[in-house]
XYZ file of N, CA, C and O in Angstrom:
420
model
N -40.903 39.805 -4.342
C -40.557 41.185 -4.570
C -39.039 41.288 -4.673
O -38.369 40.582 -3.919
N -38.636 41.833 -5.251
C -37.059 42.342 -5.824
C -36.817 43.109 -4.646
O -37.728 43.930 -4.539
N -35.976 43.210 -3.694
C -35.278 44.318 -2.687
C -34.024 44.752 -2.631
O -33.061 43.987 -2.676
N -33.954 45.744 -2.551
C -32.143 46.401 -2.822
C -32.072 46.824 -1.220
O -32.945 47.448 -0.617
N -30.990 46.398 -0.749
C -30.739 46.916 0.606
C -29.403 47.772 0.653
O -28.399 47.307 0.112
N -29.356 49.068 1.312
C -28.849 50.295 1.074
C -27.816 49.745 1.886
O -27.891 48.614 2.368
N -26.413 50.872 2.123
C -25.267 50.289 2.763
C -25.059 49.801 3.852
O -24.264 48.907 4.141
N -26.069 50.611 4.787
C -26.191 50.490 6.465
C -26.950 49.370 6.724
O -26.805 48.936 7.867
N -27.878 48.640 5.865
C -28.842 48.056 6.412
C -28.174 46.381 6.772
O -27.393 45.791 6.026
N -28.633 45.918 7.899
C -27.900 44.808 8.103
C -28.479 43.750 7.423
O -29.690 43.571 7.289
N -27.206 42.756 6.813
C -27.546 41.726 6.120
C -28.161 40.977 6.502
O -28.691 40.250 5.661
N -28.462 40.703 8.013
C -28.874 39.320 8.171
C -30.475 39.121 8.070
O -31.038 38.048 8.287
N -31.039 40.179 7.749
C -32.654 40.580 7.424
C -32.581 40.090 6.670
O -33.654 39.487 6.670
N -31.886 39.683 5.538
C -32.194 39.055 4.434
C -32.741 37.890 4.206
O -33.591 37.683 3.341
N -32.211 36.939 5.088
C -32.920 35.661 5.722
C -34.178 36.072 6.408
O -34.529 34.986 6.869
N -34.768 36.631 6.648
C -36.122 36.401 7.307
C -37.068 36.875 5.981
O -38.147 36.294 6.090
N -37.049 37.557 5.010
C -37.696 38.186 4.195
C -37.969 36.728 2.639
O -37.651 36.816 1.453
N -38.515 35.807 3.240
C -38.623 34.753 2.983
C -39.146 34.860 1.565
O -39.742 35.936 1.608
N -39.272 34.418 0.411
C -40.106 34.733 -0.674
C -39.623 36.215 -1.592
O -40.059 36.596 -2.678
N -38.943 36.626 -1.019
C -38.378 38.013 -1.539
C -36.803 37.800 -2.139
O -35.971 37.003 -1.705
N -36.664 38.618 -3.107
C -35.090 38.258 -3.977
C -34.429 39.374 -3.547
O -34.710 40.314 -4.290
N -33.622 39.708 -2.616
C -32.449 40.422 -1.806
C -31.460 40.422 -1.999
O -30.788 39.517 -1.505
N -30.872 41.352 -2.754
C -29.601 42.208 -3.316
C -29.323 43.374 -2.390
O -30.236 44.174 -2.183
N -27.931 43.571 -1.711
C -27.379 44.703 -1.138
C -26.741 45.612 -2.181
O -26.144 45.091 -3.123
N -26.821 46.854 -2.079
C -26.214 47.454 -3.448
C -24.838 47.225 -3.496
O -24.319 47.355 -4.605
N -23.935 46.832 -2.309
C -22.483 46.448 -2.362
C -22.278 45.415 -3.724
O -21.320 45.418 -4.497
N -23.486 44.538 -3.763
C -23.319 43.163 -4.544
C -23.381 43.495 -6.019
O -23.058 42.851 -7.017
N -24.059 45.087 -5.790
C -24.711 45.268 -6.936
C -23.267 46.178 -7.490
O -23.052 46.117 -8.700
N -22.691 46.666 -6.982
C -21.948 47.315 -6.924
C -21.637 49.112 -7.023
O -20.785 49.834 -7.542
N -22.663 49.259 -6.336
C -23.280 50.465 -6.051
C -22.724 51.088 -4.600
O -22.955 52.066 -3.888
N -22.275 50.485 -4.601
C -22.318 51.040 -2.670
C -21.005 52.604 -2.656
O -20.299 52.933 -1.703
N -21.085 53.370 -4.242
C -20.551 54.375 -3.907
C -21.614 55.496 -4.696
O -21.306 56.555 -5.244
N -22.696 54.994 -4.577
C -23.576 55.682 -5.622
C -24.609 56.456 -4.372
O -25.281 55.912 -3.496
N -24.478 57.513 -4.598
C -25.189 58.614 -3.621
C -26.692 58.322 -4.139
O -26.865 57.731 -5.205
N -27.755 58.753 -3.354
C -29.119 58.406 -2.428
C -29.995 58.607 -4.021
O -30.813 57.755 -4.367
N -29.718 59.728 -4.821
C -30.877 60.035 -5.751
C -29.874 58.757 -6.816
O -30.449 57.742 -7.209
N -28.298 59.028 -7.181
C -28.330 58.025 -8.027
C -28.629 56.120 -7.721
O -29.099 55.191 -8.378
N -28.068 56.294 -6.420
C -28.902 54.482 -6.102
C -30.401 54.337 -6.294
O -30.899 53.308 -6.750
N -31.183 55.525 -5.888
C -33.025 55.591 -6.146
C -33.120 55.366 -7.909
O -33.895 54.645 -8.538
N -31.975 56.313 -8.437
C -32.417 55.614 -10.291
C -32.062 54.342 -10.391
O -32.910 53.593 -10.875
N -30.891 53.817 -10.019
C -29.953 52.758 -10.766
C -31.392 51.368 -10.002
O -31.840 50.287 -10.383
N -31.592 52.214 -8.909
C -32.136 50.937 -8.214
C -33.974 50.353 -9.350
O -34.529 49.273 -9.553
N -34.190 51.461 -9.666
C -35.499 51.696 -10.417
C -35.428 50.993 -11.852
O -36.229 50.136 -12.224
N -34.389 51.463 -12.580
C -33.929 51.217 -13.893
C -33.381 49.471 -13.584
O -33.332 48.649 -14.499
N -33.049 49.179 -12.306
C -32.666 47.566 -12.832
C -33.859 46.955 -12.309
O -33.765 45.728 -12.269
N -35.038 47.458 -11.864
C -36.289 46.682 -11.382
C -36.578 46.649 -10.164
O -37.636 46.057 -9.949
N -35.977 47.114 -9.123
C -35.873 46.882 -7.656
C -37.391 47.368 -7.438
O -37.829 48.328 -8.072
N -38.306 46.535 -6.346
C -39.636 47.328 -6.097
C -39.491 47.965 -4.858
O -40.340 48.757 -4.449
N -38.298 47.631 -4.118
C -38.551 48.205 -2.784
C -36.795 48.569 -2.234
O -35.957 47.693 -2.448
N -36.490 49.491 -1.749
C -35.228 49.867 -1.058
C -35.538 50.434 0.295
O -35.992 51.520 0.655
N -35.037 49.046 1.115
C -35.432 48.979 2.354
C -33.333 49.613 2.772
O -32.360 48.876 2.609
N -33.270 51.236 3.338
C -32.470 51.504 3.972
C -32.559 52.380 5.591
O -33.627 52.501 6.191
N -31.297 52.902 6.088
C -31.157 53.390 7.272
C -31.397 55.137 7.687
O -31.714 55.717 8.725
N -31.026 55.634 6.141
C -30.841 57.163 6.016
C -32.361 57.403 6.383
O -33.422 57.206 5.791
N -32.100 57.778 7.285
C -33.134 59.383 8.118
C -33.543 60.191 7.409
O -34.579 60.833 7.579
N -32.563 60.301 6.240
C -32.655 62.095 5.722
C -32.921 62.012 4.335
O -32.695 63.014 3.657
N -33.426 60.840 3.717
C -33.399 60.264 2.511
C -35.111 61.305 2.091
O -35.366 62.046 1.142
N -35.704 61.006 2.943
C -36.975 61.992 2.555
C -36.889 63.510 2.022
O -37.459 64.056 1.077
N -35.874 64.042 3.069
C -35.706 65.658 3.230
C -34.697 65.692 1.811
O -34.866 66.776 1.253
N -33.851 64.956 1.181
C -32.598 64.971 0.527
C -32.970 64.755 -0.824
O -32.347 65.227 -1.776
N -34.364 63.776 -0.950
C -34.721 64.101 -2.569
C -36.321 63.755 -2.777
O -37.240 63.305 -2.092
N -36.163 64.120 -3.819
C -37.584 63.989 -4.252
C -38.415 62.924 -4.675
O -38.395 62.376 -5.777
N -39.273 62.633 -3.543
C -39.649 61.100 -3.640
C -40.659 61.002 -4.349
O -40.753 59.939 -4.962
N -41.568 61.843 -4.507
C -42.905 61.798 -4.958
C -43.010 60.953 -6.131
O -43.862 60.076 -5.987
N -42.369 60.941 -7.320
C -42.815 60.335 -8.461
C -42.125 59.173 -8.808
O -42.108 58.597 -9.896
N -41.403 58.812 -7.479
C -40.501 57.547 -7.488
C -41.720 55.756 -7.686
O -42.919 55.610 -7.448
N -40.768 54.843 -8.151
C -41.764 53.649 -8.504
C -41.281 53.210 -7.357
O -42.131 53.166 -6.468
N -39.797 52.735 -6.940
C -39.585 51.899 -6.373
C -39.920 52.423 -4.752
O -39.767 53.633 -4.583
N -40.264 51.797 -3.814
C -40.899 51.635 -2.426
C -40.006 51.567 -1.476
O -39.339 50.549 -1.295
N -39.881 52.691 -0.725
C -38.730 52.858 0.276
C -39.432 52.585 1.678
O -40.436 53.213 2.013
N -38.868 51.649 2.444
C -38.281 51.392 4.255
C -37.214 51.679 4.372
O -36.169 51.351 3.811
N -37.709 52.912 5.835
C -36.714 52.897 6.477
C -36.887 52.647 7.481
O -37.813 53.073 8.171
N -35.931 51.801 7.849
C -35.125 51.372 9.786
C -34.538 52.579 10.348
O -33.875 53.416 9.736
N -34.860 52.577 11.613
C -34.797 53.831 12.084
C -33.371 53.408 13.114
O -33.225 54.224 14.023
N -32.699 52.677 13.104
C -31.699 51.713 13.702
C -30.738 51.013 12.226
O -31.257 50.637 11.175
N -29.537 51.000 12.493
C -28.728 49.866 11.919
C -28.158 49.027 13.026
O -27.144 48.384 12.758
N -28.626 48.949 14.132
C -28.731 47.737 15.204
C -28.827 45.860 15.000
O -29.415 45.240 15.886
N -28.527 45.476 14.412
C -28.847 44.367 14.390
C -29.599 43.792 15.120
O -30.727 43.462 14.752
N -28.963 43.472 16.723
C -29.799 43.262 17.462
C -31.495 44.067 18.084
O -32.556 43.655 18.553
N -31.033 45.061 17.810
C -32.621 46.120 17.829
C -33.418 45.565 16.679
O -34.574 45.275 16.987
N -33.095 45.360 15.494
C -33.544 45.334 14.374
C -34.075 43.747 14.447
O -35.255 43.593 14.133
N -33.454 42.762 14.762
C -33.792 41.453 15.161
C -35.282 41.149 15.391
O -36.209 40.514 14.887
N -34.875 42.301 16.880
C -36.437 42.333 17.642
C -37.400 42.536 17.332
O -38.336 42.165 18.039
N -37.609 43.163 16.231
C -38.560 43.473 15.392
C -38.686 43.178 13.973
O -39.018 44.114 13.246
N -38.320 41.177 13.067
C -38.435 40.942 12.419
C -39.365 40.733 11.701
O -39.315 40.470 10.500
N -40.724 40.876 12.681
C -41.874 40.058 12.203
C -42.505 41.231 11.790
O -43.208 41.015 10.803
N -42.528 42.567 12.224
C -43.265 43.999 12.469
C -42.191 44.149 10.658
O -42.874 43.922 9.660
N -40.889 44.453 10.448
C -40.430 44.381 9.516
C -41.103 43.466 7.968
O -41.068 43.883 6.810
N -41.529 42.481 8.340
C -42.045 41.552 6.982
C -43.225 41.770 6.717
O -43.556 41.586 5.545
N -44.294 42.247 7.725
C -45.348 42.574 7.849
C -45.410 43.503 6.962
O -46.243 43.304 6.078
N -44.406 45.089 6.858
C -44.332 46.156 6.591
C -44.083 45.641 4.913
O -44.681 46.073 3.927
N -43.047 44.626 4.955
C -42.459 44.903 3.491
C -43.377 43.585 2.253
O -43.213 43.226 1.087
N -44.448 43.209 3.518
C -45.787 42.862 2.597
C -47.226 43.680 2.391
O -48.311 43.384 1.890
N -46.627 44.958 3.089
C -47.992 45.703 2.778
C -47.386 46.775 1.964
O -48.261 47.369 1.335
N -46.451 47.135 1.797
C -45.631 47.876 1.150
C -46.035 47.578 -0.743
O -46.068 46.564 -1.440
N -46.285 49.054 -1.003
C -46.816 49.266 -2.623
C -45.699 50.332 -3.165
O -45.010 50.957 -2.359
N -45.556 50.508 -4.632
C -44.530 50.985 -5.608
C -44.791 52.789 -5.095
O -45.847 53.361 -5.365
N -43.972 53.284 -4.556
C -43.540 54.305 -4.423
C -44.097 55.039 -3.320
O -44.400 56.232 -3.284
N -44.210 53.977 -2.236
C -44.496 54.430 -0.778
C -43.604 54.597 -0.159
O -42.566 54.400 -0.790
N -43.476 54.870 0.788
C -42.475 55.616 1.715
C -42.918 55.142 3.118
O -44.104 55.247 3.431
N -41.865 54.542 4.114
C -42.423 54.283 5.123
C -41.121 54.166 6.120
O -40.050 53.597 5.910
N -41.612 54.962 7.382
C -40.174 54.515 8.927
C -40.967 54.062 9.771
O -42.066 54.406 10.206
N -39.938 52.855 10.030
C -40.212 51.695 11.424
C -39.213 52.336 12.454
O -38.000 52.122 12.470
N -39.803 53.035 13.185
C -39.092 53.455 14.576
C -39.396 52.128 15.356
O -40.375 51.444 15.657
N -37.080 52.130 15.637
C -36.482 50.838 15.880
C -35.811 51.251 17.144
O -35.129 50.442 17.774
């Protein structure tokens, strides 16, 4: 699966998400592109899933007819987030095109 990881989200998840191709939008060079334009840019270059931190990403736009598949971490903790790597991969293998889902971290 293609994953775009939003600004907050910590890099080092990237290594556990084994089998998955993981791009931060910094790399992408996005990391000044507000929530609805990273949800297009992220869609239009193929991303299936944007695993980020924003809380408010639900309330802030309109998800409904979106393709690409949003996680959110309810933490940018690293170490919180650690603790729960396996509950994380689990999620982002059951995870389908334009679901929506928070892991309270």
């Amino acid at each position: 699966m293609k994953i775009l990881f939003d600004q907050e989200t910590p890099v080092p998840l990237r290594h556990h998400l084994v089998g998955h191709a993981v791009t931060t939008a910094y790399e992408q060079g996005w990391s000044s592109l507000t929530n609805g334009k990273l949800l297009n840019a992220a869609e239009q270059a193929g991303y299936q899933l944007l695993i980020t931190t924003d809380q408010h990403l639900q309330h802030q736009q309109q998800l409904a007819r979106r393709q690409v598949a949003i996680l959110v971490l309810r933490s940018t903790s690293w170490p919180r987030i650690c603790l729960r790597v396996d509950e994380i991969c689990r999620a982002v293998d059951a995870i389908i095109p334009g679901d929506y889902v928070e892991l309270p971290i």
